Amino acid sequence: MTFYRVAIIGAGPAGYFAAQALQNSQTDDLRFSIDMIEKLPTPWGLVRSGVAPDHPKIKTVSKVFEKIATTERFQLFCNVELGKDVSLAELEANYDAVVIATGSSRGKKLGIPGEDLIGSFSAAEFVPWYNAHPDFVDVDVDLSCDTAVVIGAGNVAMDVGRMLALEPKELDPTDTAEHALEKLHASSIRKVHICGRRGPEHAAFTSPELRELPKLEHTDVHIDSHQIQSAKMRAEAQGEIPKDVKSNLDAMLAIAESEKKGHERSMYFHFLSTPLEIKGTNRVEEVVFGINEVKHGKVVATGEKFSIKCGLVVSAIGYESEGIEGLNYQGGKVENTDGRVPGKNIYVVGWAKRGPSGVIGTNKSDSSDVMKLLIEDLTTPKQGKNLCDLLATKGLVHVSQAQWELINQAEVAAGEPLGKPRVKFTDRKRMLGFAG
Ligand code: NAP
């Protein structure tokens, strides 16, 4: 029987699915011992700090992660930072293979004037703020204005827009960060504008997310039905409309035609609107947009403009990977060939491999495909040190699976009397207290 040792860096969906693929590939002759490293004291990556709190069903995938984590020869090392506590070179030298599953945590920049004004955020800060990520607790979000603008026409923009436009009572039974919930309850925001630069037919929203909008109990959602009809005509003129585009356009039309109840809170969708400038003296006061049109299938500027007065801007226009020493990057991703990092025993999965696209489930097949290549490349097992030894020589304390389970139980117990799935801890010291 041959044992191989694999280090997976990043305890998010792509990392867990990589571990699962290795576990499922075991035979009588082939065995894996898996060490998963995570920078935070808690695992689950975007399932914990990305998925919107009002989408608890999506988070049930964490049960799968826990099953993977409690399978034999799997060890979790939370609170261990690559590059600080252990280097990639050390892992490369001591493990048979290293899997990078560190995602894309840096928000893409708009690159327009005023982007850095106070009151302008990237979703890469705003989302982890409302999801209790310990590094984003102090993001200074001011919700004292009446109007917010969200830039982007993808599901992250939709999540951010919904979180701002919901009646906050609807978030009480969720695991929204306590600091964010408090601010959302006191929020003066009543109008949220979601703005995409291309047409409705090009939007990156997915239809289940669009279809839930007319069901919001305290928020009216506005889309101009003429814009959707024109988009349908343009799409039809190109031939048969792809299924997902048709489903999106139907969902948008249903929103446009849904009865408006005169709620105090409302969401507005704008398409063909490119942000040109964020204006303000000391802080955000207005966003100026260029109006586009679709000509011969191409989105072009008309030269006309409009603006929206607002006190908060969140850009949700995609993400890039943060650099890891020893790896090359291209287009915001780790340079790779189908997940193989050329010339090394390093593999990459998830958003770090393919860029920030796809839903959580996309990572299952993606990670599994990469793990097949990893297995193909295996040669003689290394006799290197394991992570426990590497960390012990440096006197570092990590959060193990058993210790994470204690944190998990304590969070769930704190949520129980409040009717919440959990109250997420944000204080590292408190969490590390469980590591003993
Ligand atoms: P996304 O789906 O790629 O959407 C990004 C949006 O930003 C697009 O509308 C894009 O427009 C726009 N954009 C990019 N650069 C821009 C610029 N300079 N100015 C204006 N707009 C710009 O990315 P995402 O929303 O961050 O989501 C990432 C992935 O996570 C997606 O696969 C998404 O489905 C997934 N996700 C899923 C859920 C869920 O299942 N509920 C929730 C959240 C996220 P163009 O198309 O014109 O480039």
Coordinates of C-alpha atoms and ligand atoms in Angstrom, one line a residue:
M1 CA 0.0 0.0 0.0
T2 CA 1.3 3.5 -0.9
F3 CA 0.6 6.5 1.2
Y4 CA 0.9 10.0 -0.2
R5 CA 0.7 13.2 1.8
V6 CA -1.2 16.1 0.4
A7 CA -1.4 19.6 1.8
I8 CA -4.4 21.7 0.8
I9 CA -4.2 25.4 1.4
G10 CA -7.6 27.1 2.0
A11 CA -10.6 25.5 3.8
G12 CA -13.2 26.7 1.4
P13 CA -15.5 24.7 -1.0
A14 CA -12.7 24.1 -3.6
G15 CA -10.3 22.8 -0.9
Y16 CA -12.9 20.5 0.7
F17 CA -14.0 19.1 -2.7
A18 CA -10.3 18.5 -3.6
A19 CA -10.0 16.5 -0.3
Q20 CA -13.2 14.6 -1.0
A21 CA -11.9 13.7 -4.5
L22 CA -8.7 12.3 -3.1
Q23 CA -10.6 10.4 -0.4
N24 CA -12.9 8.9 -3.0
S25 CA -9.9 7.9 -5.2
Q26 CA -8.4 5.7 -2.5
T27 CA -8.0 2.0 -3.2
D28 CA -6.4 -0.9 -1.4
D29 CA -3.1 0.2 -2.8
L30 CA -3.4 3.9 -2.7
R31 CA -4.0 6.0 0.4
F32 CA -3.9 9.7 1.1
S33 CA -3.2 11.6 4.2
I34 CA -4.6 15.1 3.9
D35 CA -3.6 18.2 5.9
M36 CA -5.8 21.3 5.2
I37 CA -4.4 24.7 6.1
E38 CA -6.6 27.7 6.7
K39 CA -5.5 31.3 7.6
L40 CA -8.6 32.0 9.7
P41 CA -9.4 30.3 13.0
T42 CA -12.5 28.9 11.3
P43 CA -13.0 26.8 8.1
W44 CA -15.6 26.8 5.3
G45 CA -14.3 29.8 3.3
L46 CA -17.0 31.6 1.2
V47 CA -19.7 29.4 2.7
R48 CA -19.1 31.2 6.0
S49 CA -17.9 34.6 4.8
G50 CA -19.4 35.0 1.3
V51 CA -22.8 33.4 1.0
A52 CA -25.6 35.9 1.9
P53 CA -27.0 35.3 5.4
D54 CA -30.6 35.2 4.0
H55 CA -29.6 32.1 1.9
P56 CA -29.1 29.5 4.7
K57 CA -29.9 26.6 2.4
I58 CA -26.7 27.2 0.4
K59 CA -24.8 26.9 3.6
T60 CA -26.0 23.4 4.3
V61 CA -23.1 22.2 2.1
S62 CA -21.0 22.7 5.2
K63 CA -22.4 19.3 6.4
V64 CA -20.6 17.7 3.5
F65 CA -17.4 19.6 4.5
E66 CA -17.7 18.3 8.1
K67 CA -18.1 14.7 6.8
I68 CA -14.9 15.1 4.7
A69 CA -13.1 16.6 7.7
T70 CA -14.0 13.7 10.0
T71 CA -12.9 11.0 7.5
E72 CA -9.7 9.2 8.6
R73 CA -6.3 10.7 7.8
F74 CA -7.7 14.2 7.3
Q75 CA -6.3 17.0 9.6
L76 CA -7.4 20.6 9.8
F77 CA -5.0 23.3 10.7
C78 CA -6.8 26.6 11.1
N79 CA -5.1 29.8 12.1
V80 CA -2.1 28.9 10.0
E81 CA -1.1 31.4 7.4
L82 CA 0.8 30.4 4.3
G83 CA 3.8 32.7 3.8
K84 CA 3.9 33.7 7.5
D85 CA 3.6 30.5 9.6
V86 CA 4.7 28.1 6.9
S87 CA 6.1 28.7 3.4
L88 CA 5.0 27.2 0.1
A89 CA 8.6 26.0 -0.3
E90 CA 8.4 24.1 3.0
L91 CA 5.2 22.4 1.9
E92 CA 6.5 21.7 -1.6
A93 CA 9.6 20.0 -0.1
N94 CA 7.8 18.0 2.5
Y95 CA 4.5 16.9 0.8
D96 CA 3.9 14.8 -2.2
A97 CA 1.6 17.4 -3.6
V98 CA 0.3 20.9 -2.6
V99 CA -3.1 22.1 -3.6
I100 CA -3.8 25.8 -3.7
A101 CA -7.4 26.5 -2.9
T102 CA -7.1 30.1 -1.7
G103 CA -9.8 31.7 -3.9
S104 CA -9.9 35.3 -5.0
S105 CA -10.3 37.7 -2.2
R106 CA -9.3 41.0 -3.7
G107 CA -12.0 43.1 -5.3
K108 CA -11.4 44.3 -8.8
K109 CA -11.1 48.1 -9.1
L110 CA -13.4 50.2 -11.2
G111 CA -10.5 52.5 -12.1
I112 CA -12.7 55.6 -12.2
P113 CA -12.3 59.0 -10.4
G114 CA -13.7 59.1 -6.9
E115 CA -13.5 55.3 -6.3
D116 CA -11.5 55.8 -3.1
L117 CA -13.8 58.4 -1.6
I118 CA -15.2 57.6 1.9
G119 CA -18.5 55.7 1.4
S120 CA -17.2 53.8 -1.6
F121 CA -16.5 50.1 -1.0
S122 CA -15.7 47.0 -2.8
A123 CA -17.9 43.9 -2.3
A124 CA -14.6 42.3 -1.2
E125 CA -14.9 44.4 2.0
F126 CA -18.6 44.8 2.3
V127 CA -19.6 41.1 2.0
P128 CA -17.1 39.9 4.6
W129 CA -18.2 42.8 6.8
Y130 CA -21.8 41.6 7.0
N131 CA -20.6 38.0 7.3
A132 CA -18.5 38.5 10.4
H133 CA -15.1 37.9 8.8
P134 CA -12.7 38.8 11.7
D135 CA -10.5 41.0 9.3
F136 CA -13.5 43.1 8.2
V137 CA -15.2 43.9 11.5
D138 CA -13.9 47.4 11.5
V139 CA -14.9 48.4 8.0
D140 CA -16.5 51.7 8.6
V141 CA -19.8 51.3 6.9
D142 CA -22.1 54.4 7.2
L143 CA -25.7 53.7 6.4
S144 CA -27.1 57.1 7.3
C145 CA -27.9 58.0 3.7
D146 CA -31.1 57.4 1.9
T147 CA -29.7 55.9 -1.3
A148 CA -27.1 53.3 -2.1
V149 CA -25.7 52.3 -5.5
V150 CA -24.4 48.9 -6.3
I151 CA -22.2 48.5 -9.4
G152 CA -22.3 45.2 -11.2
A153 CA -24.9 42.8 -12.6
G154 CA -23.8 39.6 -11.0
N155 CA -25.0 37.6 -8.0
V156 CA -22.7 39.3 -5.6
A157 CA -24.2 42.7 -6.6
M158 CA -27.6 41.1 -6.1
D159 CA -26.7 39.8 -2.6
V160 CA -25.3 43.2 -1.6
G161 CA -28.4 45.0 -3.0
R162 CA -30.8 42.7 -1.2
M163 CA -28.9 42.9 2.1
L164 CA -29.2 46.7 1.9
A165 CA -32.8 46.8 0.7
L166 CA -34.3 44.1 3.0
E167 CA -36.4 45.0 6.1
P168 CA -33.7 44.2 8.7
K169 CA -36.2 42.3 10.8
E170 CA -36.0 39.7 8.0
L171 CA -32.3 39.3 8.9
D172 CA -32.9 38.8 12.6
P173 CA -33.2 35.0 12.3
T174 CA -30.0 34.7 10.2
D175 CA -26.3 34.6 11.1
T176 CA -25.6 38.2 9.8
A177 CA -22.7 39.6 11.9
E178 CA -24.1 41.3 15.0
H179 CA -22.2 44.6 14.2
A180 CA -23.8 44.6 10.7
L181 CA -27.2 43.8 11.9
E182 CA -27.1 46.6 14.4
K183 CA -26.2 49.1 11.6
L184 CA -28.7 47.6 9.2
H185 CA -31.5 48.1 11.8
A186 CA -30.5 51.8 12.2
S187 CA -30.0 52.2 8.4
S188 CA -31.6 55.1 6.6
I189 CA -31.2 53.5 3.2
R190 CA -34.5 53.1 1.4
K191 CA -33.5 53.1 -2.2
V192 CA -30.9 50.7 -3.7
H193 CA -29.9 51.0 -7.3
I194 CA -28.1 48.0 -9.0
C195 CA -26.4 49.1 -12.2
G196 CA -25.0 46.9 -15.0
R197 CA -22.9 48.2 -17.8
R198 CA -24.4 45.9 -20.5
G199 CA -28.0 44.9 -21.4
P200 CA -30.3 42.7 -19.4
E201 CA -29.5 39.9 -21.9
H202 CA -25.9 40.1 -20.8
A203 CA -26.5 40.2 -17.0
A204 CA -24.6 37.6 -14.9
F205 CA -27.4 37.2 -12.4
T206 CA -28.8 33.7 -12.2
S207 CA -32.6 33.2 -12.5
P208 CA -33.3 31.6 -9.1
E209 CA -31.8 34.7 -7.5
L210 CA -34.0 37.0 -9.7
R211 CA -37.1 34.9 -9.1
E212 CA -36.9 35.4 -5.3
L213 CA -37.1 39.2 -5.6
P214 CA -40.8 39.6 -6.2
K215 CA -41.3 37.6 -3.1
L216 CA -39.6 40.1 -0.8
E217 CA -42.2 41.1 1.7
H218 CA -41.1 44.7 2.5
T219 CA -39.3 45.8 -0.7
D220 CA -40.6 46.9 -4.1
V221 CA -38.3 45.9 -6.9
H222 CA -38.4 48.0 -10.1
I223 CA -37.1 47.0 -13.6
D224 CA -38.1 48.9 -16.7
S225 CA -40.2 46.4 -18.7
H226 CA -39.3 48.2 -22.0
Q227 CA -35.6 47.5 -21.3
I228 CA -36.4 43.8 -20.9
Q229 CA -38.6 43.7 -24.0
S230 CA -35.9 45.4 -26.1
A231 CA -33.3 42.9 -24.7
K232 CA -35.6 40.0 -25.7
M233 CA -36.0 41.4 -29.2
R234 CA -32.2 41.8 -29.5
A235 CA -31.6 38.3 -28.2
E236 CA -34.2 36.8 -30.5
A237 CA -32.6 38.6 -33.5
Q238 CA -29.4 36.7 -32.8
G239 CA -31.1 33.3 -33.2
E240 CA -32.5 31.0 -30.5
I241 CA -32.1 32.6 -27.1
P242 CA -29.9 30.5 -24.8
K243 CA -31.9 28.8 -22.0
D244 CA -30.3 30.7 -19.2
V245 CA -30.7 34.0 -20.9
K246 CA -34.3 33.3 -21.6
S247 CA -34.9 32.3 -18.0
N248 CA -33.2 35.4 -16.8
L249 CA -35.2 37.7 -19.1
D250 CA -38.5 36.0 -18.1
A251 CA -37.6 36.4 -14.4
M252 CA -36.8 40.1 -15.0
L253 CA -40.0 40.6 -16.9
A254 CA -41.9 39.1 -14.0
I255 CA -40.2 41.5 -11.7
A256 CA -41.0 44.5 -14.0
E257 CA -44.7 43.4 -14.2
S258 CA -45.1 42.5 -10.5
E259 CA -47.4 44.6 -8.4
K260 CA -45.6 47.4 -6.5
K261 CA -47.0 47.6 -3.0
G262 CA -45.8 51.1 -2.1
H263 CA -43.2 49.8 0.4
E264 CA -40.9 52.3 2.0
R265 CA -37.9 50.2 0.7
S266 CA -37.2 49.7 -3.0
M267 CA -34.6 48.3 -5.3
Y268 CA -34.1 49.6 -8.9
F269 CA -32.2 47.8 -11.7
H270 CA -30.5 49.9 -14.4
F271 CA -28.8 48.4 -17.4
L272 CA -26.6 49.8 -20.1
S273 CA -25.1 52.1 -17.5
T274 CA -21.3 52.4 -17.2
P275 CA -20.0 54.1 -14.1
L276 CA -17.8 57.1 -15.2
E277 CA -17.1 58.9 -11.9
I278 CA -18.0 58.9 -8.2
K279 CA -18.4 62.5 -7.1
G280 CA -18.2 64.0 -3.7
T281 CA -16.3 66.6 -1.7
N282 CA -15.2 64.5 1.3
R283 CA -17.3 61.5 0.7
V284 CA -19.5 59.8 -1.9
E285 CA -22.3 62.1 -3.0
E286 CA -23.2 61.0 -6.6
V287 CA -22.3 58.4 -9.2
V288 CA -22.2 59.6 -12.9
F289 CA -23.1 56.9 -15.5
G290 CA -22.6 56.9 -19.2
I291 CA -25.7 55.5 -21.1
N292 CA -24.9 52.7 -23.5
E293 CA -26.9 51.1 -26.3
V294 CA -26.5 47.7 -28.1
K295 CA -25.6 48.2 -31.8
H296 CA -25.1 45.2 -34.0
G297 CA -24.7 43.1 -30.9
K298 CA -22.1 45.4 -29.4
V299 CA -22.5 47.6 -26.3
V300 CA -21.5 51.1 -27.2
A301 CA -21.6 54.5 -25.4
T302 CA -24.3 56.9 -26.6
G303 CA -22.4 59.9 -25.2
E304 CA -25.4 60.6 -22.9
K305 CA -25.1 60.6 -19.1
F306 CA -27.2 60.4 -16.0
S307 CA -26.4 60.4 -12.3
I308 CA -27.7 59.0 -9.1
K309 CA -27.2 61.0 -5.8
C310 CA -26.2 58.6 -3.1
G311 CA -24.2 58.2 0.1
L312 CA -22.9 54.7 -0.4
V313 CA -21.4 52.8 -3.3
V314 CA -20.5 49.2 -3.4
S315 CA -18.8 47.8 -6.5
A316 CA -19.3 44.1 -7.1
I317 CA -17.5 43.7 -10.3
G318 CA -15.5 40.5 -9.7
Y319 CA -12.4 39.4 -7.8
E320 CA -8.7 38.6 -8.2
S321 CA -6.5 36.3 -6.3
E322 CA -4.1 37.6 -3.7
G323 CA -0.5 36.7 -4.5
I324 CA 1.4 33.8 -2.9
E325 CA 5.2 34.0 -2.9
G326 CA 6.5 31.3 -5.3
L327 CA 3.6 31.3 -7.7
N328 CA 3.1 33.2 -10.9
Y329 CA -0.2 35.0 -11.6
Q330 CA -1.9 35.9 -14.8
G331 CA -5.3 37.7 -15.1
G332 CA -5.9 37.5 -11.3
K333 CA -5.4 33.7 -11.3
V334 CA -2.5 31.4 -10.5
E335 CA -0.8 30.5 -13.7
N336 CA -1.8 26.9 -14.4
T337 CA -2.5 24.4 -17.1
D338 CA -5.8 22.7 -16.2
G339 CA -4.9 23.1 -12.6
R340 CA -1.3 21.9 -12.8
V341 CA 1.3 24.5 -11.9
P342 CA 4.0 23.9 -14.4
G343 CA 7.2 22.3 -13.2
K344 CA 6.1 21.9 -9.6
N345 CA 4.2 19.4 -7.3
I346 CA 1.6 22.2 -6.9
Y347 CA -2.0 22.1 -8.1
V348 CA -4.6 24.8 -8.1
V349 CA -8.4 24.6 -7.7
G350 CA -11.4 26.8 -7.4
W351 CA -11.4 30.6 -8.1
A352 CA -7.5 30.7 -7.7
K353 CA -7.4 28.4 -10.7
R354 CA -10.3 29.5 -13.0
G355 CA -11.2 33.0 -11.8
P356 CA -14.2 34.1 -9.8
S357 CA -17.0 32.2 -11.6
G358 CA -19.5 29.5 -10.9
V359 CA -21.5 28.5 -7.9
I360 CA -20.3 26.4 -5.0
G361 CA -21.2 23.1 -6.7
T362 CA -19.0 24.1 -9.7
N363 CA -16.0 23.4 -7.5
K364 CA -16.9 19.8 -7.0
S365 CA -16.3 18.7 -10.6
D366 CA -13.5 21.2 -11.1
S367 CA -11.5 20.0 -8.0
S368 CA -12.2 16.4 -8.9
D369 CA -10.7 16.9 -12.4
V370 CA -7.6 18.5 -11.0
M371 CA -7.1 15.7 -8.4
K372 CA -7.2 13.1 -11.2
L373 CA -4.2 14.9 -12.7
L374 CA -2.5 15.1 -9.3
I375 CA -2.9 11.3 -8.9
E376 CA -1.5 10.7 -12.5
D377 CA 1.6 12.7 -11.6
L378 CA 2.4 10.9 -8.3
T379 CA 5.8 9.1 -8.1
T380 CA 7.6 7.7 -5.1
P381 CA 6.2 9.0 -1.8
K382 CA 8.3 11.6 0.1
Q383 CA 9.6 11.0 3.6
G384 CA 9.1 14.7 4.6
K385 CA 8.0 16.3 7.8
N386 CA 4.3 16.7 8.4
L387 CA 2.7 20.0 9.3
C388 CA 2.4 19.2 13.0
D389 CA 6.2 18.9 13.2
L390 CA 6.8 21.9 11.0
L391 CA 4.5 24.1 13.2
A392 CA 5.8 22.6 16.5
T393 CA 9.4 23.6 15.6
K394 CA 8.1 27.2 15.3
G395 CA 6.0 27.0 18.5
L396 CA 2.8 27.8 16.6
V397 CA -0.7 26.8 17.9
H398 CA -3.3 25.9 15.4
V399 CA -7.0 25.3 15.6
S400 CA -7.7 21.6 15.0
Q401 CA -10.9 20.0 13.7
A402 CA -11.8 19.1 17.3
Q403 CA -11.2 22.6 18.5
W404 CA -13.1 24.1 15.5
E405 CA -16.0 21.8 16.5
L406 CA -16.0 23.4 20.0
I407 CA -16.1 26.9 18.3
N408 CA -18.9 25.7 16.1
Q409 CA -20.9 24.3 19.0
A410 CA -20.4 27.5 21.0
E411 CA -21.6 29.6 18.0
V412 CA -24.7 27.5 17.5
A413 CA -25.5 27.5 21.2
A414 CA -25.2 31.3 21.3
G415 CA -27.7 31.5 18.4
E416 CA -30.2 29.1 19.8
P417 CA -32.0 31.4 22.3
L418 CA -32.1 34.1 19.6
G419 CA -33.7 31.9 17.0
K420 CA -30.6 32.1 14.8
P421 CA -28.5 29.3 13.2
R422 CA -25.5 30.7 15.0
V423 CA -23.9 33.9 16.3
K424 CA -20.6 34.1 14.5
F425 CA -17.6 35.0 16.7
T426 CA -15.4 37.7 15.3
D427 CA -12.8 38.0 18.0
R428 CA -9.7 35.9 17.2
K429 CA -8.6 35.7 20.8
R430 CA -12.0 34.3 21.8
M431 CA -11.9 31.8 19.1
L432 CA -8.3 30.8 19.9
G433 CA -9.4 30.3 23.5
F434 CA -11.0 27.1 22.2
A435 CA -7.6 25.9 20.9
G436 CA -6.3 25.8 24.5
Ligands
NAP1 P1 -19.9 38.0 -11.9 O1 -21.0 37.1 -11.9 O2 -18.7 37.8 -12.9 O3 -20.5 39.5 -12.2 C1 -19.6 40.6 -12.2 C2 -20.4 41.8 -12.8 O4 -19.5 42.9 -12.7 C3 -20.8 41.6 -14.3 O5 -22.1 42.2 -14.4 C4 -19.8 42.5 -15.0 O6 -20.2 43.1 -16.2 C5 -19.6 43.6 -14.0 N1 -18.4 44.4 -14.2 C6 -17.1 43.9 -14.3 N2 -16.2 44.9 -14.5 C7 -17.0 46.0 -14.5 C8 -16.7 47.4 -14.6 N3 -15.4 47.8 -14.7 N4 -17.7 48.3 -14.5 C9 -18.9 47.9 -14.4 N5 -19.3 46.6 -14.2 C10 -18.3 45.7 -14.3 O7 -19.2 38.2 -10.5 P2 -19.8 38.1 -9.0 O8 -21.1 38.8 -8.9 O9 -18.7 38.7 -8.2 O10 -20.0 36.6 -8.7 C11 -18.9 35.7 -8.7 C12 -19.4 34.3 -8.9 O11 -20.0 33.9 -7.7 C13 -20.4 34.1 -10.0 O12 -20.2 32.9 -10.6 C14 -21.7 34.1 -9.2 O13 -22.8 33.4 -9.8 C15 -21.3 33.4 -7.9 N6 -22.2 33.7 -6.8 C16 -23.3 32.9 -6.7 C17 -24.3 33.2 -5.7 C18 -25.5 32.3 -5.6 O14 -25.5 31.3 -6.1 N7 -26.5 32.8 -4.9 C19 -24.1 34.3 -4.9 C20 -23.0 35.1 -5.1 C21 -22.0 34.8 -6.1 P3 -19.8 42.5 -17.6 O15 -20.6 41.2 -17.8 O16 -20.2 43.5 -18.5 O17 -18.3 42.2 -17.5

